[in-house]
Amino acid sequence: MKKCRFNDPSAVAAYFDGAMEPGVEEEFGRHLLACRECAGALLNLERDLFLMTTVEFAHNPRKLFRSQARFRLAHGGLDLREPAEGVGAGGFVPFALSPVRGGEGGKGGYRLLKAGVTVDLKGERGDTVSLDVRGAAGRSVFLYRGGRLVEARSRVEEEQFTIDKLERGNYLLFIKECGAVDFTVD
Amino acid sequence: MGDRIEDRVVKEALGRYRDGDDGRFDEVVEMISHYIYNYPRIVFGADRDACGGFYEYVLARMKEILRGYRVTGAKFLTWLTVVLRNRYLNYLREVKGSGGIEAKVRVVSLDGEYGSRARGGAPGDTRSLYDVVGDRRYLWTEKCGGYDELLDGIVKNLRESQRVYFHLYFIDTIRPEDMAFLSIQLDRPVSRILAGVRSVRGSMEEKYRLKWRLEHRLNALFFDLLHGQRDGKGDVVGKLKNRQAKLLRDYERVKLNPSYESIAKFLGLPVGTVSTGIMRMKRSVQSRLEETGYEKMQV
């Protein structure tokens, strides 16, 4: 039996989201009146998407990211000591800050991007570091230093927040249902 | 709850991965891993083991799956959802084999099962039309026979305007051929019918959530009961049974029918007209059910 040319995930998704070219959309619309398979795919998609956006997700026990890193806090900046830069996909990668007007470019820090959450670790003046977290909205975030809770945010509301003036030590940043970042600043 | 994956972010990472930045693969997988894991649980009512099995099944084929993605104006999540359904059905066939499997497609809830279990009835023994049309359908065609037959019988007995109300009020009764019927009857393109179905179903979000939570509590209670019985704790079991009966009443009370307002808005009719139409439709359905031997089934 010849496969229907429209019965393809890209075509079904494009029609559903109204992203088809007008002419093709019209043709597909007519085709839907006769094609049980395509119409069924669209009906299933409508219901599946509704359920997936309505019902609460369960924690995926097979997938929680965990990253470990050790930094050295030098004058005005951080250096990654373990693991070595560029080793280990998905680990911390260096980034540079935009230059400040009238001054030189910022030294930057290290960035970890996992499960849609970005964690930036930067050196500050006064021998402390700061932690920028983006994309953790709706989740609970906890920061431990040496096993003691130093910051707790239950269901973060803002898209980005900063925890600053962190002294040297061993930290664990835990983002609920997402993962944990274990880092040490020497 | 909204989209759980930010479209722009995932498309950007996917674009870079397809341009040769292999490091982005992990990033894409991280972003969609929860969605993949939860898909069979939420849509098909799969248990934790099946979710984990499916997650690994998809992960093993992820590169091939992502190669099939074409950047269009559609959301990545929409495309992924179509792919996941196809893949889950393949997974069931490959892993479990299709012969004689009663893989159930969860449409809404466990009403039929809980209802019949609680009343000591046989599987499939339901007392409400809502239990049948609003709940479970069997995936394989031989199991759809009774369901389709029942719907065909009802639909043929209804006047065209009543049939419109029937499909919108019992929204899970809409089959592909019914979408064509609605399109012709309402003189609107299928895309608008689909958008209408989305908005009508959208009026039930809170009910779905409540029902889902109650179902979880019933499940947990069921296991507590089993443990209590195993340990011979008669007094605890008695209390748990009372709680179960109360929860079950609450559960059955939440009917997953859309609001009259949402149907009226879609049809462009006053709410009063819709409510009268639905009442008449229910009466016709009830008389049809009585003719076909479902005397006690409530609409």
Coordinates of C-alpha atoms in Angstrom, one line a residue:
Chain A
M1 CA 0.0 0.0 0.0
K2 CA 1.3 3.4 -0.9
K3 CA 2.2 5.5 2.1
C4 CA 0.3 8.8 2.4
R5 CA 2.7 11.6 1.5
F6 CA 1.4 13.8 4.3
N7 CA 1.7 11.2 7.0
D8 CA 5.0 12.4 8.2
P9 CA 5.7 13.9 11.7
S10 CA 7.0 17.2 10.2
A11 CA 3.9 17.6 8.1
V12 CA 1.5 16.7 10.9
A13 CA 3.4 19.0 13.4
A14 CA 3.5 21.9 10.9
Y15 CA -0.3 21.6 10.2
F16 CA -1.1 21.4 13.9
D17 CA 1.0 24.5 14.7
G18 CA -0.3 26.4 11.6
A19 CA 3.2 26.6 10.1
M20 CA 2.4 25.2 6.7
E21 CA 2.6 27.2 3.5
P22 CA -1.0 28.4 2.8
G23 CA -1.4 26.4 -0.4
V24 CA -0.1 23.2 1.1
E25 CA -2.2 23.8 4.2
E26 CA -5.3 24.0 2.1
E27 CA -4.4 20.9 0.2
F28 CA -3.7 19.0 3.5
G29 CA -7.0 20.2 4.9
R30 CA -8.8 18.7 2.0
H31 CA -6.8 15.6 2.3
L32 CA -7.7 15.2 5.9
L33 CA -11.4 14.9 5.0
A34 CA -10.6 11.6 3.3
C35 CA -7.5 10.3 5.0
R36 CA -8.3 8.5 8.3
E37 CA -4.6 8.0 9.1
C38 CA -3.6 11.7 9.0
A39 CA -6.8 12.9 10.7
G40 CA -6.2 10.2 13.4
A41 CA -2.5 11.4 13.8
L42 CA -3.7 15.0 14.4
L43 CA -6.4 14.0 16.9
N44 CA -3.9 11.9 18.8
L45 CA -1.4 14.8 18.7
E46 CA -4.0 17.2 20.1
R47 CA -4.8 14.9 23.0
D48 CA -1.2 13.9 23.7
L49 CA 0.0 17.5 23.8
F50 CA -2.9 18.5 26.1
L51 CA -2.1 15.7 28.5
M52 CA 1.7 16.3 28.4
T53 CA 1.2 20.0 29.2
T54 CA -1.5 19.4 31.9
V55 CA -0.3 16.5 33.9
E56 CA 2.6 16.9 36.3
F57 CA 5.8 15.1 35.3
A58 CA 7.3 12.4 37.4
H59 CA 11.0 12.5 38.2
N60 CA 13.0 10.5 35.7
P61 CA 15.1 8.2 37.9
R62 CA 17.3 7.3 35.0
K63 CA 18.4 10.8 34.2
L64 CA 19.8 13.3 36.6
F65 CA 22.9 15.2 35.7
R66 CA 25.7 15.5 38.1
S67 CA 28.8 17.5 37.4
Q68 CA 31.9 17.8 39.4
A69 CA 34.6 20.4 39.1
R70 CA 37.4 22.0 41.1
F71 CA 38.4 25.6 40.6
R72 CA 41.2 27.8 41.8
L73 CA 40.3 31.4 42.7
A74 CA 43.2 33.6 41.6
H75 CA 43.3 37.4 41.6
G76 CA 40.2 38.6 39.8
G77 CA 39.2 35.3 38.3
L78 CA 38.8 31.6 38.3
D79 CA 40.8 28.8 36.8
L80 CA 39.4 25.3 36.2
R81 CA 41.7 22.7 37.6
E82 CA 39.7 19.5 37.3
P83 CA 38.5 18.3 34.9
A84 CA 40.8 19.9 32.4
E85 CA 39.1 22.4 30.1
G86 CA 37.5 20.9 27.0
V87 CA 37.5 17.4 28.5
G88 CA 34.2 15.7 29.1
A89 CA 31.2 16.8 27.0
G90 CA 28.6 18.7 29.0
G91 CA 31.0 20.0 31.6
F92 CA 32.1 23.5 32.6
V93 CA 33.3 25.6 29.7
P94 CA 35.0 29.0 30.0
F95 CA 33.2 32.2 28.9
A96 CA 34.2 35.8 28.7
L97 CA 32.2 38.8 30.0
S98 CA 31.5 41.7 27.7
P99 CA 34.1 44.5 28.0
V100 CA 33.2 47.3 30.5
R101 CA 33.1 50.8 29.0
G102 CA 36.4 52.5 29.5
G103 CA 38.0 49.3 30.8
E104 CA 39.3 46.0 29.6
G105 CA 37.2 42.9 29.0
G106 CA 36.0 41.0 32.0
K107 CA 37.9 37.9 32.9
G108 CA 34.7 35.8 32.7
G109 CA 34.1 32.5 34.4
Y110 CA 32.8 29.1 33.7
R111 CA 29.5 27.9 32.4
L112 CA 27.6 24.7 32.8
L113 CA 24.6 24.1 30.6
K114 CA 22.5 21.1 31.5
A115 CA 18.8 20.2 31.1
G116 CA 18.0 23.7 30.0
V117 CA 19.6 25.2 33.2
T118 CA 22.6 27.4 32.9
V119 CA 25.0 27.8 35.8
D120 CA 27.7 30.5 35.6
L121 CA 30.4 30.6 38.2
K122 CA 32.4 33.9 38.3
G123 CA 35.2 35.3 40.4
E124 CA 34.4 38.6 42.2
R125 CA 36.5 41.3 43.8
G126 CA 37.4 40.5 47.3
D127 CA 38.3 36.9 46.7
T128 CA 34.7 35.5 46.5
V129 CA 32.8 33.9 43.7
S130 CA 29.2 34.4 42.5
L131 CA 26.8 31.9 41.0
D132 CA 24.3 32.9 38.3
V133 CA 21.5 30.4 37.7
R134 CA 19.2 30.7 34.7
G135 CA 16.4 28.5 33.5
A136 CA 15.5 27.0 36.9
A137 CA 12.1 28.7 37.1
G138 CA 9.5 26.5 38.8
R139 CA 12.1 24.3 40.4
S140 CA 13.5 24.2 43.9
V141 CA 17.2 25.1 44.2
F142 CA 19.4 24.4 47.2
L143 CA 23.1 25.4 47.8
Y144 CA 25.2 23.6 50.4
R145 CA 28.6 24.6 51.5
G146 CA 30.6 21.9 53.3
G147 CA 27.4 20.0 53.8
R148 CA 25.5 22.9 55.3
L149 CA 22.6 24.6 53.6
V150 CA 23.6 28.1 52.7
E151 CA 20.8 29.0 50.3
A152 CA 17.3 27.5 49.7
R153 CA 14.9 28.7 47.1
S154 CA 11.6 26.8 46.9
R155 CA 10.0 27.0 43.4
V156 CA 12.1 29.7 41.9
E157 CA 10.0 32.4 40.2
E158 CA 12.5 34.5 38.4
E159 CA 14.2 33.3 35.2
Q160 CA 17.6 34.2 36.6
F161 CA 19.0 34.8 40.0
T162 CA 22.5 35.3 41.5
I163 CA 24.0 34.0 44.7
D164 CA 27.1 36.1 45.5
K165 CA 29.9 36.6 48.0
L166 CA 30.6 32.9 48.2
E167 CA 33.9 32.1 49.9
R168 CA 36.2 29.3 49.1
G169 CA 34.9 25.9 49.9
N170 CA 33.2 22.8 48.7
Y171 CA 29.7 23.5 47.3
L172 CA 26.8 21.4 46.1
L173 CA 24.2 23.1 44.0
F174 CA 21.1 20.9 43.9
I175 CA 18.3 21.7 41.4
K176 CA 15.4 19.6 42.2
E177 CA 14.3 17.1 39.5
C178 CA 17.2 18.3 37.4
G179 CA 20.6 17.6 38.8
A180 CA 23.4 18.5 41.0
V181 CA 26.6 20.5 40.5
D182 CA 29.4 19.6 42.9
F183 CA 32.2 22.2 42.8
T184 CA 35.1 23.2 44.9
V185 CA 36.8 26.6 45.0
D186 CA 40.3 26.6 46.3
Chain B
M1 CA 1.8 24.2 33.0
G2 CA 2.7 25.3 29.5
D3 CA 5.5 24.0 27.4
R4 CA 8.2 22.3 29.4
I5 CA 10.9 22.8 26.7
E6 CA 11.8 26.2 25.5
D7 CA 11.4 25.9 21.7
R8 CA 14.1 28.5 20.8
V9 CA 16.7 27.0 23.1
V10 CA 16.2 23.4 22.0
K11 CA 16.1 24.4 18.3
E12 CA 19.3 26.3 18.7
A13 CA 21.1 23.4 20.3
L14 CA 19.8 21.0 17.8
G15 CA 20.9 23.3 14.9
R16 CA 24.4 23.4 16.3
Y17 CA 24.5 19.7 16.8
R18 CA 23.4 19.1 13.2
D19 CA 26.1 21.6 12.1
G20 CA 28.7 19.3 13.5
D21 CA 29.0 20.4 17.2
D22 CA 28.7 16.9 18.7
G23 CA 29.0 18.3 22.2
R24 CA 25.4 19.7 21.8
F25 CA 23.9 16.2 21.6
D26 CA 24.1 15.7 25.3
E27 CA 22.5 19.1 25.8
V28 CA 19.5 18.2 23.6
V29 CA 19.1 14.9 25.3
E30 CA 19.1 16.6 28.7
M31 CA 16.5 19.0 27.6
I32 CA 14.0 16.4 26.4
S33 CA 14.8 13.5 28.7
H34 CA 12.0 14.2 31.1
Y35 CA 9.5 14.6 28.3
I36 CA 10.5 11.3 26.8
Y37 CA 10.4 9.4 30.1
N38 CA 7.0 10.8 31.1
Y39 CA 5.3 10.4 27.7
P40 CA 4.2 6.7 28.1
R41 CA 3.2 7.3 31.7
I42 CA 1.0 10.3 31.0
V43 CA -0.5 9.3 27.6
F44 CA -0.6 5.5 27.8
G45 CA -0.7 5.0 31.6
A46 CA 2.5 3.0 31.5
D47 CA 4.2 2.0 34.7
R48 CA 7.7 3.1 35.9
D49 CA 9.5 0.1 34.4
A50 CA 7.9 0.6 31.0
C51 CA 8.7 4.3 31.1
G52 CA 12.4 3.5 31.8
G53 CA 12.4 0.9 29.1
F54 CA 11.0 3.2 26.6
Y55 CA 13.4 6.0 27.6
E56 CA 16.3 3.7 27.0
Y57 CA 14.8 2.5 23.7
V58 CA 14.5 6.1 22.5
L59 CA 18.0 7.1 23.8
A60 CA 19.5 4.2 21.8
R61 CA 17.9 5.6 18.6
M62 CA 18.2 9.3 19.5
K63 CA 20.7 10.3 16.8
E64 CA 18.6 8.6 14.1
I65 CA 15.5 10.3 15.5
L66 CA 17.1 13.7 15.5
R67 CA 18.4 13.3 12.0
G68 CA 14.7 13.0 10.9
Y69 CA 13.9 16.5 12.3
R70 CA 13.3 19.2 9.7
V71 CA 13.4 22.7 10.9
T72 CA 9.9 24.2 10.2
G73 CA 7.8 26.8 11.9
A74 CA 6.3 24.1 14.0
K75 CA 7.4 23.7 17.6
F76 CA 10.0 21.1 18.3
L77 CA 7.8 19.7 21.0
T78 CA 4.9 19.2 18.6
W79 CA 7.1 17.3 16.3
L80 CA 8.6 15.3 19.1
T81 CA 5.2 14.3 20.4
V82 CA 4.2 12.8 17.0
V83 CA 7.5 10.9 16.9
L84 CA 7.1 9.6 20.4
R85 CA 3.7 8.1 19.7
N86 CA 5.0 6.3 16.7
R87 CA 8.1 5.2 18.5
Y88 CA 6.1 4.0 21.6
L89 CA 3.9 1.8 19.4
N90 CA 7.0 0.4 17.7
Y91 CA 8.5 -0.2 21.1
L92 CA 5.4 -2.1 22.3
R93 CA 5.5 -4.2 19.1
E94 CA 9.2 -4.9 19.3
V95 CA 9.6 -5.4 23.0
K96 CA 6.4 -7.1 23.9
G97 CA 5.2 -8.5 20.5
S98 CA 1.8 -7.6 19.1
G99 CA 0.1 -11.0 19.5
G100 CA -2.7 -10.9 22.1
I101 CA -1.4 -7.8 23.9
E102 CA -4.0 -5.7 25.6
A103 CA -2.0 -2.6 25.6
K104 CA -4.3 0.1 26.7
V105 CA -4.3 3.6 25.4
R106 CA -5.2 5.9 28.3
V107 CA -7.4 8.5 27.1
V108 CA -8.4 10.0 30.4
S109 CA -8.5 7.9 33.5
L110 CA -9.2 4.7 35.2
D111 CA -12.9 5.1 35.8
G112 CA -14.1 2.0 34.2
E113 CA -11.5 -0.2 36.0
Y114 CA -11.9 1.4 39.4
G115 CA -15.7 1.5 39.0
S116 CA -16.1 -2.1 38.2
R117 CA -13.5 -3.2 40.7
A118 CA -15.1 -1.3 43.5
R119 CA -18.5 -2.6 42.7
G120 CA -17.2 -6.2 42.4
G121 CA -18.1 -6.3 38.8
A122 CA -16.3 -8.0 35.9
P123 CA -13.8 -6.1 33.8
G124 CA -15.7 -4.0 31.2
D125 CA -18.8 -3.9 33.4
T126 CA -19.6 -0.2 33.4
R127 CA -22.6 1.6 34.5
S128 CA -22.0 5.0 32.9
L129 CA -21.6 6.0 29.3
Y130 CA -19.0 8.3 30.6
D131 CA -16.9 5.3 31.7
V132 CA -16.9 4.0 28.2
V133 CA -16.4 7.0 26.0
G134 CA -14.5 9.1 28.4
D135 CA -12.0 6.5 29.5
R136 CA -10.1 3.7 28.0
R137 CA -9.8 2.4 24.5
Y138 CA -7.9 -0.7 23.5
L139 CA -5.1 -0.1 21.1
W140 CA -5.5 -3.1 18.8
T141 CA -8.5 -3.2 16.4
E142 CA -10.1 -6.4 17.7
K143 CA -10.5 -4.6 21.0
C144 CA -12.0 -1.5 19.4
G145 CA -14.9 -3.4 18.0
G146 CA -17.3 -3.0 20.8
Y147 CA -16.4 0.6 21.4
D148 CA -16.8 1.6 17.7
E149 CA -20.0 -0.4 17.4
L150 CA -21.4 1.4 20.4
L151 CA -20.4 4.8 19.1
D152 CA -21.7 4.0 15.6
G153 CA -25.1 3.0 17.0
I154 CA -25.3 6.2 19.1
V155 CA -24.2 8.5 16.3
K156 CA -26.5 7.0 13.7
N157 CA -29.5 7.6 16.0
L158 CA -28.7 11.3 16.6
R159 CA -29.8 14.2 14.5
E160 CA -26.8 16.1 12.9
S161 CA -27.0 19.0 15.4
Q162 CA -27.2 16.6 18.3
R163 CA -24.2 14.7 16.9
V164 CA -22.1 17.9 17.0
Y165 CA -23.0 18.3 20.7
F166 CA -22.3 14.6 21.3
H167 CA -18.7 14.9 20.0
L168 CA -17.9 18.1 21.7
Y169 CA -19.4 17.1 25.1
F170 CA -17.9 13.6 25.0
I171 CA -14.8 15.0 23.4
D172 CA -12.9 11.7 23.3
T173 CA -15.5 10.2 21.0
I174 CA -14.1 12.2 18.1
R175 CA -12.7 9.8 15.5
P176 CA -11.1 10.8 12.2
E177 CA -14.4 10.5 10.3
D178 CA -16.1 12.6 13.0
M179 CA -13.6 15.4 12.3
A180 CA -14.7 15.4 8.7
F181 CA -18.3 15.4 9.8
L182 CA -17.8 18.4 12.0
S183 CA -15.9 20.2 9.3
I184 CA -18.8 19.7 6.8
Q185 CA -21.5 20.3 9.3
L186 CA -20.0 23.5 10.7
D187 CA -18.7 24.5 7.4
R188 CA -15.2 25.2 8.7
P189 CA -11.8 23.9 7.6
V190 CA -10.3 21.0 9.6
S191 CA -7.7 23.3 11.1
R192 CA -10.4 25.3 12.8
I193 CA -12.2 22.2 14.0
L194 CA -8.9 21.1 15.5
A195 CA -8.4 24.4 17.1
G196 CA -11.9 24.3 18.5
V197 CA -11.4 20.9 20.0
R198 CA -8.2 22.2 21.6
S199 CA -10.0 25.1 23.2
V200 CA -12.9 23.0 24.4
R201 CA -10.6 20.4 25.9
G202 CA -8.6 23.2 27.4
S203 CA -11.6 24.1 29.6
M204 CA -11.0 20.8 31.5
E205 CA -7.4 21.4 32.6
E206 CA -8.2 21.6 36.2
K207 CA -10.5 18.6 36.2
Y208 CA -7.8 16.5 34.5
R209 CA -5.3 17.6 37.2
L210 CA -7.7 16.8 40.0
K211 CA -8.6 13.4 38.5
W212 CA -4.9 12.6 38.0
R213 CA -4.1 13.4 41.6
L214 CA -7.0 11.4 42.9
E215 CA -6.0 8.5 40.8
H216 CA -2.5 8.6 42.3
R217 CA -3.9 8.7 45.8
L218 CA -6.2 5.7 45.0
N219 CA -3.1 3.8 43.7
A220 CA -1.1 4.5 46.8
L221 CA -4.1 3.5 49.0
F222 CA -4.5 0.3 47.1
F223 CA -0.9 -0.7 47.9
D224 CA -1.3 0.3 51.6
L225 CA -4.4 -1.9 51.7
L226 CA -2.5 -4.8 50.2
H227 CA 0.3 -4.4 52.8
G228 CA -2.2 -4.1 55.6
Q229 CA -4.0 -7.3 54.6
R230 CA -0.6 -9.1 54.2
D231 CA 0.4 -8.0 57.7
G232 CA -3.0 -9.0 59.2
K233 CA -3.8 -5.4 60.5
G234 CA -7.6 -5.7 60.4
D235 CA -8.3 -2.3 62.1
V236 CA -6.0 -0.4 59.7
V237 CA -7.5 -2.2 56.7
G238 CA -11.0 -1.2 57.8
K239 CA -10.0 2.5 58.0
L240 CA -8.2 2.3 54.7
K241 CA -11.2 0.8 53.0
N242 CA -13.4 3.7 54.3
R243 CA -10.9 6.1 52.9
Q244 CA -10.8 4.3 49.6
A245 CA -14.6 4.4 49.3
K246 CA -14.6 8.1 50.0
L247 CA -11.8 8.8 47.5
L248 CA -13.6 6.7 44.9
R249 CA -16.7 8.7 45.3
D250 CA -14.7 11.9 44.9
Y251 CA -13.0 10.4 41.8
E252 CA -16.2 9.4 40.2
R253 CA -17.7 12.8 40.9
V254 CA -15.1 14.5 38.7
K255 CA -16.6 14.2 35.2
L256 CA -14.3 15.1 32.4
N257 CA -16.8 16.9 30.3
P258 CA -16.0 20.4 29.0
S259 CA -17.9 23.4 30.1
Y260 CA -21.0 24.5 28.2
E261 CA -19.3 27.9 27.9
S262 CA -16.4 26.5 25.9
I263 CA -18.7 24.7 23.6
A264 CA -20.9 27.7 23.1
K265 CA -17.8 29.8 22.3
F266 CA -16.6 27.4 19.7
L267 CA -20.0 27.1 18.1
G268 CA -20.8 30.8 18.4
L269 CA -24.1 30.0 20.1
P270 CA -25.6 31.3 23.4
V271 CA -24.8 29.1 26.4
G272 CA -28.5 28.4 27.0
T273 CA -28.9 27.0 23.5
V274 CA -26.0 24.7 24.0
S275 CA -27.2 23.5 27.4
T276 CA -30.6 22.7 26.0
G277 CA -29.0 21.0 23.0
I278 CA -26.8 18.9 25.2
M279 CA -29.8 17.9 27.4
R280 CA -31.7 16.7 24.3
M281 CA -28.7 14.9 23.0
K282 CA -28.3 13.1 26.3
R283 CA -31.9 12.0 26.2
S284 CA -31.5 10.6 22.6
V285 CA -28.4 8.8 23.6
Q286 CA -30.1 7.4 26.7
S287 CA -33.0 6.1 24.6
R288 CA -30.6 4.5 22.1
L289 CA -28.7 2.8 25.0
E290 CA -31.9 1.4 26.4
E291 CA -32.8 0.0 23.0
T292 CA -29.5 -1.8 22.7
G293 CA -29.6 -3.4 26.1
Y294 CA -27.5 -0.9 28.1
E295 CA -30.6 -0.1 30.2
K296 CA -28.8 0.9 33.3
M297 CA -26.1 2.9 31.7
Q298 CA -26.3 6.5 32.7
V299 CA -25.4 9.3 30.2

